[in-house]
Coordinates of C-alpha atoms in Angstrom, one line a residue:
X1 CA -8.3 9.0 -40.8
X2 CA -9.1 6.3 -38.4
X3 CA -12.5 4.4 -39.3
X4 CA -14.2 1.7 -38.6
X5 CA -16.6 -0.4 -40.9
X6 CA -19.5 -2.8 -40.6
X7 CA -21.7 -5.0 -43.1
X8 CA -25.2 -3.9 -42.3
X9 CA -27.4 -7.3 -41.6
X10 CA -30.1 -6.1 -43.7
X11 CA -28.4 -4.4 -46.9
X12 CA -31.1 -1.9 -48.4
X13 CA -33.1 -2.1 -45.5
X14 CA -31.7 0.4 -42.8
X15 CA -30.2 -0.6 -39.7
X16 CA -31.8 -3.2 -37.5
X17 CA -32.9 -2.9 -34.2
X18 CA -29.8 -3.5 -32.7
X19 CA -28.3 -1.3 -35.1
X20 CA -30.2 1.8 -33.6
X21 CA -29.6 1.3 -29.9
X22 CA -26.3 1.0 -31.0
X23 CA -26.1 4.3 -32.8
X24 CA -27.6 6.1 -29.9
X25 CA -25.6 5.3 -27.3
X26 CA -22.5 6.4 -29.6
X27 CA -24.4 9.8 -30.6
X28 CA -25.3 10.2 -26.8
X29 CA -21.2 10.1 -25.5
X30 CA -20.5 12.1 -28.4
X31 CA -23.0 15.3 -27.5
X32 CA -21.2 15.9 -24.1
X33 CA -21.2 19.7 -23.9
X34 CA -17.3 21.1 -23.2
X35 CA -17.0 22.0 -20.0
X36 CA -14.6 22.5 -17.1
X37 CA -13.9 19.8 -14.7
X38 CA -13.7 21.8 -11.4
X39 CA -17.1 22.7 -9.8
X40 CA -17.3 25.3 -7.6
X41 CA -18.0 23.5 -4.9
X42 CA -14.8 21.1 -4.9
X43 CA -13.2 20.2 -2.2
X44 CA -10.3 19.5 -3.3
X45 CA -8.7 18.7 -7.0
X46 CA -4.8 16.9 -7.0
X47 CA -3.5 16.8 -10.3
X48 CA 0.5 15.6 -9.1
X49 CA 1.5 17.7 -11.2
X50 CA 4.3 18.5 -8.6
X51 CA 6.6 15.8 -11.1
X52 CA 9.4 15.9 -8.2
X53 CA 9.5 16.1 -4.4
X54 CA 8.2 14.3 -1.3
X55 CA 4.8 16.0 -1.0
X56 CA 1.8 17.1 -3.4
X57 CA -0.4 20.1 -3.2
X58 CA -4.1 20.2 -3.8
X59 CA -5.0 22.7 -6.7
X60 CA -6.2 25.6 -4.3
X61 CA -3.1 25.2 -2.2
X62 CA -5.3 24.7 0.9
X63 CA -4.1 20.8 1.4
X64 CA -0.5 18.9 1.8
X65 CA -0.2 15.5 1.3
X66 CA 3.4 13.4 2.3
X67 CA 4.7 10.8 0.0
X68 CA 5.5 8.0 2.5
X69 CA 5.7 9.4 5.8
X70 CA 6.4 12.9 7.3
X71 CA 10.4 12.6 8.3
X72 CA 10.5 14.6 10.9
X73 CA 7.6 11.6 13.0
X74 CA 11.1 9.2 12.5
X75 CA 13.6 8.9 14.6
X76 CA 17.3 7.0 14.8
X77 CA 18.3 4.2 17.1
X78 CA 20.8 5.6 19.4
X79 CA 24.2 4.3 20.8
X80 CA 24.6 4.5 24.5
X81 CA 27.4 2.8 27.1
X82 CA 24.8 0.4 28.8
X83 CA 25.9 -2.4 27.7
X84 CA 25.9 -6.7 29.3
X85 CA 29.4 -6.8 29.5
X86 CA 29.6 -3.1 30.8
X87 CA 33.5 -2.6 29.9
X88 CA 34.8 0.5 28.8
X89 CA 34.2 1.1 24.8
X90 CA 31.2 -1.8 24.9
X91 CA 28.3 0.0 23.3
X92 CA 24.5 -0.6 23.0
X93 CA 22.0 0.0 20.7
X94 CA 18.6 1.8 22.1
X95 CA 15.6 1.8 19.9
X96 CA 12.7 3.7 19.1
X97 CA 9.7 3.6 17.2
X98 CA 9.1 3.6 14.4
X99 CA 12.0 3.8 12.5
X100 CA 14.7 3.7 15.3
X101 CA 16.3 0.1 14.6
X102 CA 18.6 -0.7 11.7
X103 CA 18.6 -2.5 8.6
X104 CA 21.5 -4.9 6.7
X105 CA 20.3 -5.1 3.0
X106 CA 21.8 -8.7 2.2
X107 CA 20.9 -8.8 -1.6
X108 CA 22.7 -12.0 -3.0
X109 CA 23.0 -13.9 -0.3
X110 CA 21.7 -17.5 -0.3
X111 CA 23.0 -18.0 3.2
X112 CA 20.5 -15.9 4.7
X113 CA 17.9 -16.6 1.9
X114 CA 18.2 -20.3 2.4
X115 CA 14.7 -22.2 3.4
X116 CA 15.8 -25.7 4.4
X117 CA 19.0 -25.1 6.9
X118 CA 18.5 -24.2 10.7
X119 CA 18.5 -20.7 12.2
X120 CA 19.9 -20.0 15.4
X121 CA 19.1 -16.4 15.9
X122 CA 20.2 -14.8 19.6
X123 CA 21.1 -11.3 21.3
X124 CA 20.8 -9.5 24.5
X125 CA 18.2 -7.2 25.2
X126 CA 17.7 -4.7 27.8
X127 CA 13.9 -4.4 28.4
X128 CA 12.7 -1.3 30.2
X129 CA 10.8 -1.7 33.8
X130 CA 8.2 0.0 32.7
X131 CA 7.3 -1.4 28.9
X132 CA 4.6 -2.5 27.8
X133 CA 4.0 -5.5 25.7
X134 CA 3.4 -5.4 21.9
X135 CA 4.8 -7.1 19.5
X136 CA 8.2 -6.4 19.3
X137 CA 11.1 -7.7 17.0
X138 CA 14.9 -8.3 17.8
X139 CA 15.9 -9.9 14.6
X140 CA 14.8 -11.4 11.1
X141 CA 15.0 -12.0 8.1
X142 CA 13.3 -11.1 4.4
X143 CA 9.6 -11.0 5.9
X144 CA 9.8 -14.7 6.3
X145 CA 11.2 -15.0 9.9
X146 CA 12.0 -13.5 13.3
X147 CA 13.1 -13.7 16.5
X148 CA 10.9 -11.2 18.4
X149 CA 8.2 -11.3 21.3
X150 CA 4.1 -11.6 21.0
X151 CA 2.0 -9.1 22.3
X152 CA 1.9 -10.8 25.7
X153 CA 5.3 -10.1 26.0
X154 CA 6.2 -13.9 24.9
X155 CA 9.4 -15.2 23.3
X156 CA 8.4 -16.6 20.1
X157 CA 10.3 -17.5 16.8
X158 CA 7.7 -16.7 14.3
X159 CA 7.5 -18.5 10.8
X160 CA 6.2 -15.6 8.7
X161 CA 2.4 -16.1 7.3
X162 CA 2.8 -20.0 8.8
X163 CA 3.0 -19.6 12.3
X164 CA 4.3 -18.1 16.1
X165 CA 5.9 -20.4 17.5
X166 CA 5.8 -19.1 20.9
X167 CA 6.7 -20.7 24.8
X168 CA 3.7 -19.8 26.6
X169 CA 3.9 -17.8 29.7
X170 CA 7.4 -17.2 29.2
X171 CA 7.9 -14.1 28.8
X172 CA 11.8 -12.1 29.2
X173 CA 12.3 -10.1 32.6
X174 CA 12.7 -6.3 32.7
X175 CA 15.0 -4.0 33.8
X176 CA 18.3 -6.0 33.4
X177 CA 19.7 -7.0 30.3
X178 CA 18.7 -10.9 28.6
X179 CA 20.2 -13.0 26.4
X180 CA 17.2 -14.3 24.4
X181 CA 18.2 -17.1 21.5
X182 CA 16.0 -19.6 19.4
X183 CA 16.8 -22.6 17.9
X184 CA 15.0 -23.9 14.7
X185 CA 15.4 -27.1 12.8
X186 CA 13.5 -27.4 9.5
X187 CA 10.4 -30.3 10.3
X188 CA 10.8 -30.5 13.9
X189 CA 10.1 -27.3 16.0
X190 CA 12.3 -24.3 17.9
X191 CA 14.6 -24.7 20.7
X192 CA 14.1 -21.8 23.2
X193 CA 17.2 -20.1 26.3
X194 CA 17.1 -17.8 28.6
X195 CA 20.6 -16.7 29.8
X196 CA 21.8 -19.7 28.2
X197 CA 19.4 -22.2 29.9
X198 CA 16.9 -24.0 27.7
X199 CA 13.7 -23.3 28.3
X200 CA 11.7 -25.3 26.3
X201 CA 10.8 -27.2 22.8
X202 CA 7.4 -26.3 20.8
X203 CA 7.3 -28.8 17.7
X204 CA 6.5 -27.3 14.3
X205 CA 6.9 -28.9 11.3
X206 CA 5.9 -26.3 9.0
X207 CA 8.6 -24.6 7.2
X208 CA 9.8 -21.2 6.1
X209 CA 8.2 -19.1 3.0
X210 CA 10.7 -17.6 0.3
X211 CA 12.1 -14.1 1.7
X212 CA 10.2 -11.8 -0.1
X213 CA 12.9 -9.0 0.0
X214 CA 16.7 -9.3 1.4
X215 CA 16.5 -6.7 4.3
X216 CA 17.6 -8.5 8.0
X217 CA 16.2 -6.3 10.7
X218 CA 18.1 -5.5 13.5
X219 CA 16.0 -4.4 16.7
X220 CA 13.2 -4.7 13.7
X221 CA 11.6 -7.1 11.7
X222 CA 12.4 -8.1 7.8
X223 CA 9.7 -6.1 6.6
X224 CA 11.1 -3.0 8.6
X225 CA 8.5 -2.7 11.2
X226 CA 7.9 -3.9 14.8
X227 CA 10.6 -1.9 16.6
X228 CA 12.2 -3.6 20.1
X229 CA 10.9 -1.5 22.9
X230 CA 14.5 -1.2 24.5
X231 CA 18.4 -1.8 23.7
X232 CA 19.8 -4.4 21.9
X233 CA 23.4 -5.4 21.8
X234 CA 25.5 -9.1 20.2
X235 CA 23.1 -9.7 17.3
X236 CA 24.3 -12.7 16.2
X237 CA 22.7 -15.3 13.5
X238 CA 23.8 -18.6 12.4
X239 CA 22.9 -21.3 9.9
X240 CA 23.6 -24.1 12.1
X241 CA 21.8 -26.1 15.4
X242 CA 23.7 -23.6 18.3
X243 CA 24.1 -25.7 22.0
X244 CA 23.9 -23.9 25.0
X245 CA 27.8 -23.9 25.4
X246 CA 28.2 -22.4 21.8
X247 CA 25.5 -19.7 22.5
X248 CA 26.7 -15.8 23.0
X249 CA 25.3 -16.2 26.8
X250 CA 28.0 -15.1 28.7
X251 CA 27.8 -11.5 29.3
X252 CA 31.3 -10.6 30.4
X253 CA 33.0 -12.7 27.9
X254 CA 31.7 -12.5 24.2
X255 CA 32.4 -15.0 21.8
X256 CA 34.0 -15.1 18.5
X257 CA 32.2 -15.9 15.7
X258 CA 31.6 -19.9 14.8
X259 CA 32.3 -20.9 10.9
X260 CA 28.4 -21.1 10.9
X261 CA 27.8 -17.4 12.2
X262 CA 26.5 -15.5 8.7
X263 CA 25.3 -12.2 10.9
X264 CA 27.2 -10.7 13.7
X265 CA 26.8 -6.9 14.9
X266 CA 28.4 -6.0 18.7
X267 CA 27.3 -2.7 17.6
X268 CA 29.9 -1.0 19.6
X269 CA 30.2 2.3 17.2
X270 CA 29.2 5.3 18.0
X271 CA 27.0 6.0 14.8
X272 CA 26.3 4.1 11.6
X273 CA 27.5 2.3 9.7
X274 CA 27.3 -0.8 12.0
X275 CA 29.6 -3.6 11.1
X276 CA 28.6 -7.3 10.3
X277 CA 31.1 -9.7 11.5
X278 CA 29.4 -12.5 10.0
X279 CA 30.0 -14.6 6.6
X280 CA 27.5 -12.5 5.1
X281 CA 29.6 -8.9 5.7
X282 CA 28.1 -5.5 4.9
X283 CA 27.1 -2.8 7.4
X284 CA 23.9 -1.8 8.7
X285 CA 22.3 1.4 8.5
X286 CA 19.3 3.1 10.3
X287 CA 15.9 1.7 8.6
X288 CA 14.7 5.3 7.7
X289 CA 15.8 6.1 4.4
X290 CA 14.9 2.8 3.3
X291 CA 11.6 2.7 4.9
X292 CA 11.2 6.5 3.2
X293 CA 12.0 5.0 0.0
X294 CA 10.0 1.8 -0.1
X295 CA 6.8 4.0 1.4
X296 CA 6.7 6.5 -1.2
X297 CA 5.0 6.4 -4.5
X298 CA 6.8 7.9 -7.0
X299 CA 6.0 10.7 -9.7
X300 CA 5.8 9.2 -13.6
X301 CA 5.5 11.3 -17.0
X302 CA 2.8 8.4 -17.7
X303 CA -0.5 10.4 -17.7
X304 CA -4.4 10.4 -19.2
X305 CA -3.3 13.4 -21.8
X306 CA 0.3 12.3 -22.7
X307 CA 1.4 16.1 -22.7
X308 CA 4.7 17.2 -21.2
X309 CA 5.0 18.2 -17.8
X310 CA 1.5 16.3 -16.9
X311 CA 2.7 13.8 -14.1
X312 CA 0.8 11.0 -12.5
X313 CA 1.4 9.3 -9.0
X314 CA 2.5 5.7 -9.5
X315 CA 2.0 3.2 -6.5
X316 CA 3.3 -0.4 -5.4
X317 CA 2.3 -2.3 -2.5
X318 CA 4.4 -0.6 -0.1
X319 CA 3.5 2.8 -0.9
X320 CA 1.7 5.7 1.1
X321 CA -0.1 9.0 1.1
X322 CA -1.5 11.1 3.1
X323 CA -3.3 14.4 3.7
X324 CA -3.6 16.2 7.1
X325 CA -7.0 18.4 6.9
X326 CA -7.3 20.6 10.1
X327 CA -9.4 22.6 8.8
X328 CA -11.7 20.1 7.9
X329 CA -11.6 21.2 4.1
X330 CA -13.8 17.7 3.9
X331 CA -17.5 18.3 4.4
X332 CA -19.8 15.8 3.0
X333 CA -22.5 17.6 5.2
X334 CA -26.3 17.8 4.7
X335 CA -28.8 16.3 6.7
X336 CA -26.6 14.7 8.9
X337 CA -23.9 13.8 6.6
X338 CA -26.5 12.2 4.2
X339 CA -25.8 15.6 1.3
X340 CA -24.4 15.2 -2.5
X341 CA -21.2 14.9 -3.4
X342 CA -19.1 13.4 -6.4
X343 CA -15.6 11.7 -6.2
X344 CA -13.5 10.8 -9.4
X345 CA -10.6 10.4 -10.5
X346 CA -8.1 8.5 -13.5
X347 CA -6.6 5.5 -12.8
X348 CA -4.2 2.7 -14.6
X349 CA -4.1 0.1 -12.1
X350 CA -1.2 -2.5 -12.2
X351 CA -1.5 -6.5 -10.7
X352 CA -3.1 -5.5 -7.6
X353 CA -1.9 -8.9 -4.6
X354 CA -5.2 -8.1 -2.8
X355 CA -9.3 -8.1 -3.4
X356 CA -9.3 -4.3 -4.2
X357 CA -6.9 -1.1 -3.5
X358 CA -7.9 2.0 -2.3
X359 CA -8.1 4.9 -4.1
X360 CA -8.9 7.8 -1.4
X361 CA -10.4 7.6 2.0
X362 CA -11.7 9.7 4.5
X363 CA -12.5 8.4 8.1
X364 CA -13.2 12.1 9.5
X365 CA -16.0 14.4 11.1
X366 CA -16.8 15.7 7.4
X367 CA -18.1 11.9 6.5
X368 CA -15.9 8.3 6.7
X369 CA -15.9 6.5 3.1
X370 CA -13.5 4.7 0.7
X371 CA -13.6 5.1 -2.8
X372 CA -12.0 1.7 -4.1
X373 CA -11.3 -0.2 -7.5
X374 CA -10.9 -3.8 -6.8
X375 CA -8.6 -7.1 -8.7
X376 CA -11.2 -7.1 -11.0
X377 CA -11.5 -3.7 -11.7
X378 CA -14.6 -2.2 -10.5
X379 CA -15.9 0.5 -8.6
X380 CA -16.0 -0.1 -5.0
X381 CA -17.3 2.2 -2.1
X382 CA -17.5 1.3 1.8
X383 CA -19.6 3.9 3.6
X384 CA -18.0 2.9 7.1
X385 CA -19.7 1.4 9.9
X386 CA -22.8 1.1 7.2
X387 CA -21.7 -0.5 4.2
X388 CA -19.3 -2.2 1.8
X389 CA -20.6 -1.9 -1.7
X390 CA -20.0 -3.8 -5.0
X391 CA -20.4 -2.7 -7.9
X392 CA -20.9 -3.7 -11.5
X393 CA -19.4 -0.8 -13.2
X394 CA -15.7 -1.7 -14.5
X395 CA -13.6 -1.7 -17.3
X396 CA -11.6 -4.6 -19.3
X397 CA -7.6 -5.4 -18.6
X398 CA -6.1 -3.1 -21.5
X399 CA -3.6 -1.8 -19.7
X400 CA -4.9 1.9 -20.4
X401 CA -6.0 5.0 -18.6
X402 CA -9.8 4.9 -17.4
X403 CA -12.0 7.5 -15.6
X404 CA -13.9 6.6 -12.4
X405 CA -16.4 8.1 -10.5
X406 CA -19.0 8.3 -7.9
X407 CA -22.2 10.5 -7.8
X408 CA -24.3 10.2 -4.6
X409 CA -27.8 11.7 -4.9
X410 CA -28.2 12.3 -0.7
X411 CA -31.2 10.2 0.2
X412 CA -31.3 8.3 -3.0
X413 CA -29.0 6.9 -4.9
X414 CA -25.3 6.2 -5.7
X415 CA -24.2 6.3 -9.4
X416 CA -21.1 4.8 -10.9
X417 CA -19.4 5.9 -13.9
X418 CA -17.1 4.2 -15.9
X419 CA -15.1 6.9 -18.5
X420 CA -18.4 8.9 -18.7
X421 CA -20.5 6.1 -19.0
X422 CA -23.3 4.8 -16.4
X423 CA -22.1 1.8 -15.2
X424 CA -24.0 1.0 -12.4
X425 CA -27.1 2.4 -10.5
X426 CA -27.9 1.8 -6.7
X427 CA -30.1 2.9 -4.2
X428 CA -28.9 4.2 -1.2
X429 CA -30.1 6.3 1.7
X430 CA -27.7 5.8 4.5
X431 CA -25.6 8.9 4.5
X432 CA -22.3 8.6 5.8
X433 CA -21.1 8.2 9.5
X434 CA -18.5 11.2 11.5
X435 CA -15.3 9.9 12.3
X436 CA -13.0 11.6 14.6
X437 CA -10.0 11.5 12.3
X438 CA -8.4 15.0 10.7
X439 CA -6.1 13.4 7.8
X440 CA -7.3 11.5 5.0
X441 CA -5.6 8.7 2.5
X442 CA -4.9 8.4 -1.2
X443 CA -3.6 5.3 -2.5
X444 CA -4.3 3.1 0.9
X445 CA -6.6 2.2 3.7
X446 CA -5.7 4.0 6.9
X447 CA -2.1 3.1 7.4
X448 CA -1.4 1.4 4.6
X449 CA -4.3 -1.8 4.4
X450 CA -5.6 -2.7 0.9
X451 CA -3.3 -0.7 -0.9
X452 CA -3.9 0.6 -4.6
X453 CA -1.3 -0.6 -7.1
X454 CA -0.8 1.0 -10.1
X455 CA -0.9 4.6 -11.3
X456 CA -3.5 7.7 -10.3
X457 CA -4.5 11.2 -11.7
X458 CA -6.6 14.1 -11.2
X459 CA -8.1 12.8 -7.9
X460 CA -11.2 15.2 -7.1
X461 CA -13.8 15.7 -4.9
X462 CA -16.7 17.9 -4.6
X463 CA -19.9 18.0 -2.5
X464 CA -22.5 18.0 -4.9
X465 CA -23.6 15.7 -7.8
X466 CA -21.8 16.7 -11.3
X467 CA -23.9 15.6 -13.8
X468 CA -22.2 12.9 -16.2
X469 CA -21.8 15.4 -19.1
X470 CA -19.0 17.3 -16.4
X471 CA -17.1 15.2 -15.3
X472 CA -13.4 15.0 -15.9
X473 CA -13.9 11.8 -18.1
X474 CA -11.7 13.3 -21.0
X475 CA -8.4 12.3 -21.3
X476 CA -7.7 16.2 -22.5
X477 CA -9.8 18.1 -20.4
X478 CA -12.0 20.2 -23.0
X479 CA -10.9 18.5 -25.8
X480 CA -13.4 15.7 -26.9
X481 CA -12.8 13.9 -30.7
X482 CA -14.2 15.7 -33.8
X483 CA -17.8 14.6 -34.6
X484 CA -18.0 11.5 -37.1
X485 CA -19.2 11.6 -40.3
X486 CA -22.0 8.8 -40.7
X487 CA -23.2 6.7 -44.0
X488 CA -25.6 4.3 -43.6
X489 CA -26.0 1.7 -46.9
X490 CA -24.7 -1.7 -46.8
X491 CA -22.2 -0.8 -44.8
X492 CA -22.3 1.3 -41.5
X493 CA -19.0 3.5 -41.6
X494 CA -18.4 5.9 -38.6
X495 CA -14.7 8.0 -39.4
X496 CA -13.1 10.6 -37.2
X497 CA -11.9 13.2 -39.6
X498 CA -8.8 14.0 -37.2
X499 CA -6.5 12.0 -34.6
X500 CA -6.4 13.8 -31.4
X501 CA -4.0 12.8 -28.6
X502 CA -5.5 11.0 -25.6
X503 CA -8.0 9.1 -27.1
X504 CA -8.3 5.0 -28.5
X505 CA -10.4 4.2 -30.8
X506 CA -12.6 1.0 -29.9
X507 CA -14.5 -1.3 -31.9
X508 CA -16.4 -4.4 -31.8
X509 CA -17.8 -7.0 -33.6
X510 CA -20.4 -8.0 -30.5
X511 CA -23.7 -7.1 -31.3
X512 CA -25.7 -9.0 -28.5
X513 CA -27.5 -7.1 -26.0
X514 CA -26.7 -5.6 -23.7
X515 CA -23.9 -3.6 -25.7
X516 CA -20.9 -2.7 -23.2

């Protein structure tokens, strides 16, 4: 038997006003009729039940949604014999976004993980007549530096979250292959050439943040994104200030490696693995698999019930998800998208690194919205184009499972609920704006912005308002704990008669108003 006991305040004399209030909000969530959580008019219910796989299926089978990102959108960087030095058996590398560059995963190596000891990074690109600027990486390291180009089409050295340190104006020619190289000495600024001619010095005395994982991109960034628009051949990094006689600038005649060189690809196989020359060694391999894996959220037997063969969705800060809906299965409609509906879902959120995650979002013609919990955990909605909305309705850090949800009354109100409970009232009569997408997003904002970490259950949505008594607040869906058995003398003692899984019991000694 679990119970829980309290001295009365006024022995002999019945329970005091706070007493009561007390007692009625514990009969009131205690009354809640069994019944099911689906309406009939949801849109669409995801349990994850799936436990396995790269997609999950919405309970009617009429929605898809890809862990990470669809394979078959990603493609591989491909050799070719167009090449600077253009011998026979001297390979390139063409890329391709968004996946088409490659990847060295250096774990354990302080060379390249080293904050205080200059970079020279170089290579020769081969930029097509026709590109377009964007921003565009042709080497770096860990997310905390790169040799790449701005979205002018500038050469810059950029000192992740710190700075661009970029040569204005100067921008790489197209149509013939380059060799691009930057020079950076910790506290003083980058050193930039052109075909081995130095083209200029912007001071910067700001330094370098810790890498924040050990991948070097090559033809791509450290945190395996901003693809080179082109072909890419010599990588070559070193932990040492490079002169312009020591640089790889010479396109018939490549140089050996320098006792300083940690990286070195001349990338002249036919397929991957690519070989590193350098002090650091290893081979590089084509950044999809690993982009795959870091991108998708992963299925966990952690769930709100606890039974077997009830999975959950567990996200980090890199994961994704997201549903196409051609059909347009979303349709907050009513008078002009201003109608009911109800969103919910569980949730056992982890140490989120920004303001709030994102739990699902739509930005389609059925009605744009996010349904959000933020650091602090609370409910937040952002109608877009109208509003971003706070609320006050949250729960404490316990580390548990907690129910959410959101009940918009069209041309009224929006409701928060907190594991059946009212947290938070507040008017609204704004309806909801038509967007022109036909996919929507669980566990992020569009592609991948304020993402949700931690772990997500039974995500639902249904266009109506489900009144607080029906929604899918119970950790067992049906199963609600056994009514308690209730003496009042001088001592108030409330005792569940059975244990039943999915449930903690809470208790308090706070008896100031207003109870939470």
């Amino acid at each position: 038997m679990n119970s829980t006991s309290y001295s009365s305040p006024r022995a002999g004399l019945g329970l005091t006003s706070p007493w009561r209030v007390g007692l009625i909000v514990l009969t009131a969530g205690l009354s809640l009729a069994l019944s099911s959580p689906a309406s009939a008019a949801t849109l669409f219910r995801f349990d994850f039940d799936e436990g396995s796989g790269t997609s999950v299926t919405n309970t009617a089978g009429t929605l898809i949604g890809i862990l990470g990102q669809p394979a078959d959108t990603l493609v591989l960087p491909a050799a070719n014999d167009n090449s600077p030095a253009g011998t026979v058996g001297d390979r390139s590398l063409t890329l391709a976004d968004p996946d088409g560059f490659l990847v060295l995963s250096a774990t354990n190596a302080p060379a390249l993980a080293a904050t205080d000891t200059p970079i020279t990074a170089e290579a020769w690109v081969f930029l097509p007549a026709e590109a377009t600027p964007r921003y565009e990486a042709i080497v770096g390291y860990g997310d905390t530096w790169k040799l790449g180009l701005t979205s002018a089409g500038e050469l810059t050295f950029t000192l992740r979250t710190v700075a661009d340190v970029s040569l204005t104006g100067v921008m790489p020619p197209l149509g013939v292959w380059t060799h691009l190289a930057t020079v950076w000495e910790p506290g003083l600024g980058v050193t930039f050439y052109i075909d081995g001619v130095n083209a200029g010095f912007v001071a910067e005395t700001r330094g370098l943040r810790a890498p924040v994982n050990p991948y070097l991109g090559i033809g791509g960034n450290g945190a395996l994104s901003e693809p080179l628009n082109g072909s890419i051949d010599r990588v070559r990094v070193h932990r040492a200030v490079l002169t312009a006689a020591e640089l790889d600038s010479v396109a018939a005649t490549p140089k050996t490696p320098l006792a300083s060189t940690i990286v070195a690809f001349n990338l002249n196989e036919s397929a991957a693995p690519y070989a590193n020359t350098g002090t650091v060694g290893g081979s590089a391999i084509p950044a999809q698999p690993i982009r795959l894996a870091l991108l998708t959220p992963t299925f966990v037997s952690d769930s709100p019930s606890g039974k077997a063969g009830d999975y959950a969705l567990a996200f980090d800060t890199t994961d994704l998800l997201r549903v196409d809906d051609p059909t347009q299965v979303i349709t907050l409609a009513g008078d002009g998208l201003a109608g009911d509906f109800t969103i919910q879902t569980w949730v056992k959120p982890g140490v989120s690194p920004t303001a709030r995650g994102v739990l699902f979002g739509s930005f389609g013609p059925g009605g744009a919205l996010s349904f959000s919990l933020t650091s602090d955990r609370k409910i937040f909605v952002t109608t877009y184009g109208i509003a971003d909305i706070a609320t006050s309705a949250g729960f404490p850090n316990d580390g548990l499972w907690h129910h959410l949800a959101v009940v918009h009354q069209g041309g009224q109100s929006l409701k928060f609920y907190v594991d059946g409970v009212l947290g938070d009232t507040l008017p609204y009569t704004n309806g909801l704006n038509a967007r022109g997408e036909t996919w929507f997003w669980i566990g992020s904002e569009f592609a991948g912005g304020l993402r949700y970490v931690g772990l997500l259950d039974r995500l639902q949505l249904a266009n109506e308002v489900i009144e607080p008594k029906n929604l899918d607040y119970l950790a067992i869906p049906g199963v609600i704990p056994g009514t308690p058995d209730l003496e009042i003398g001088t001592a108030v003692s409330i005792a569940w008669p059975t244990t039943s899984p999915g449930f903690v019991l809470q208790s308090t000694t706070d008896l100031v108003e207003p109870k939470t």
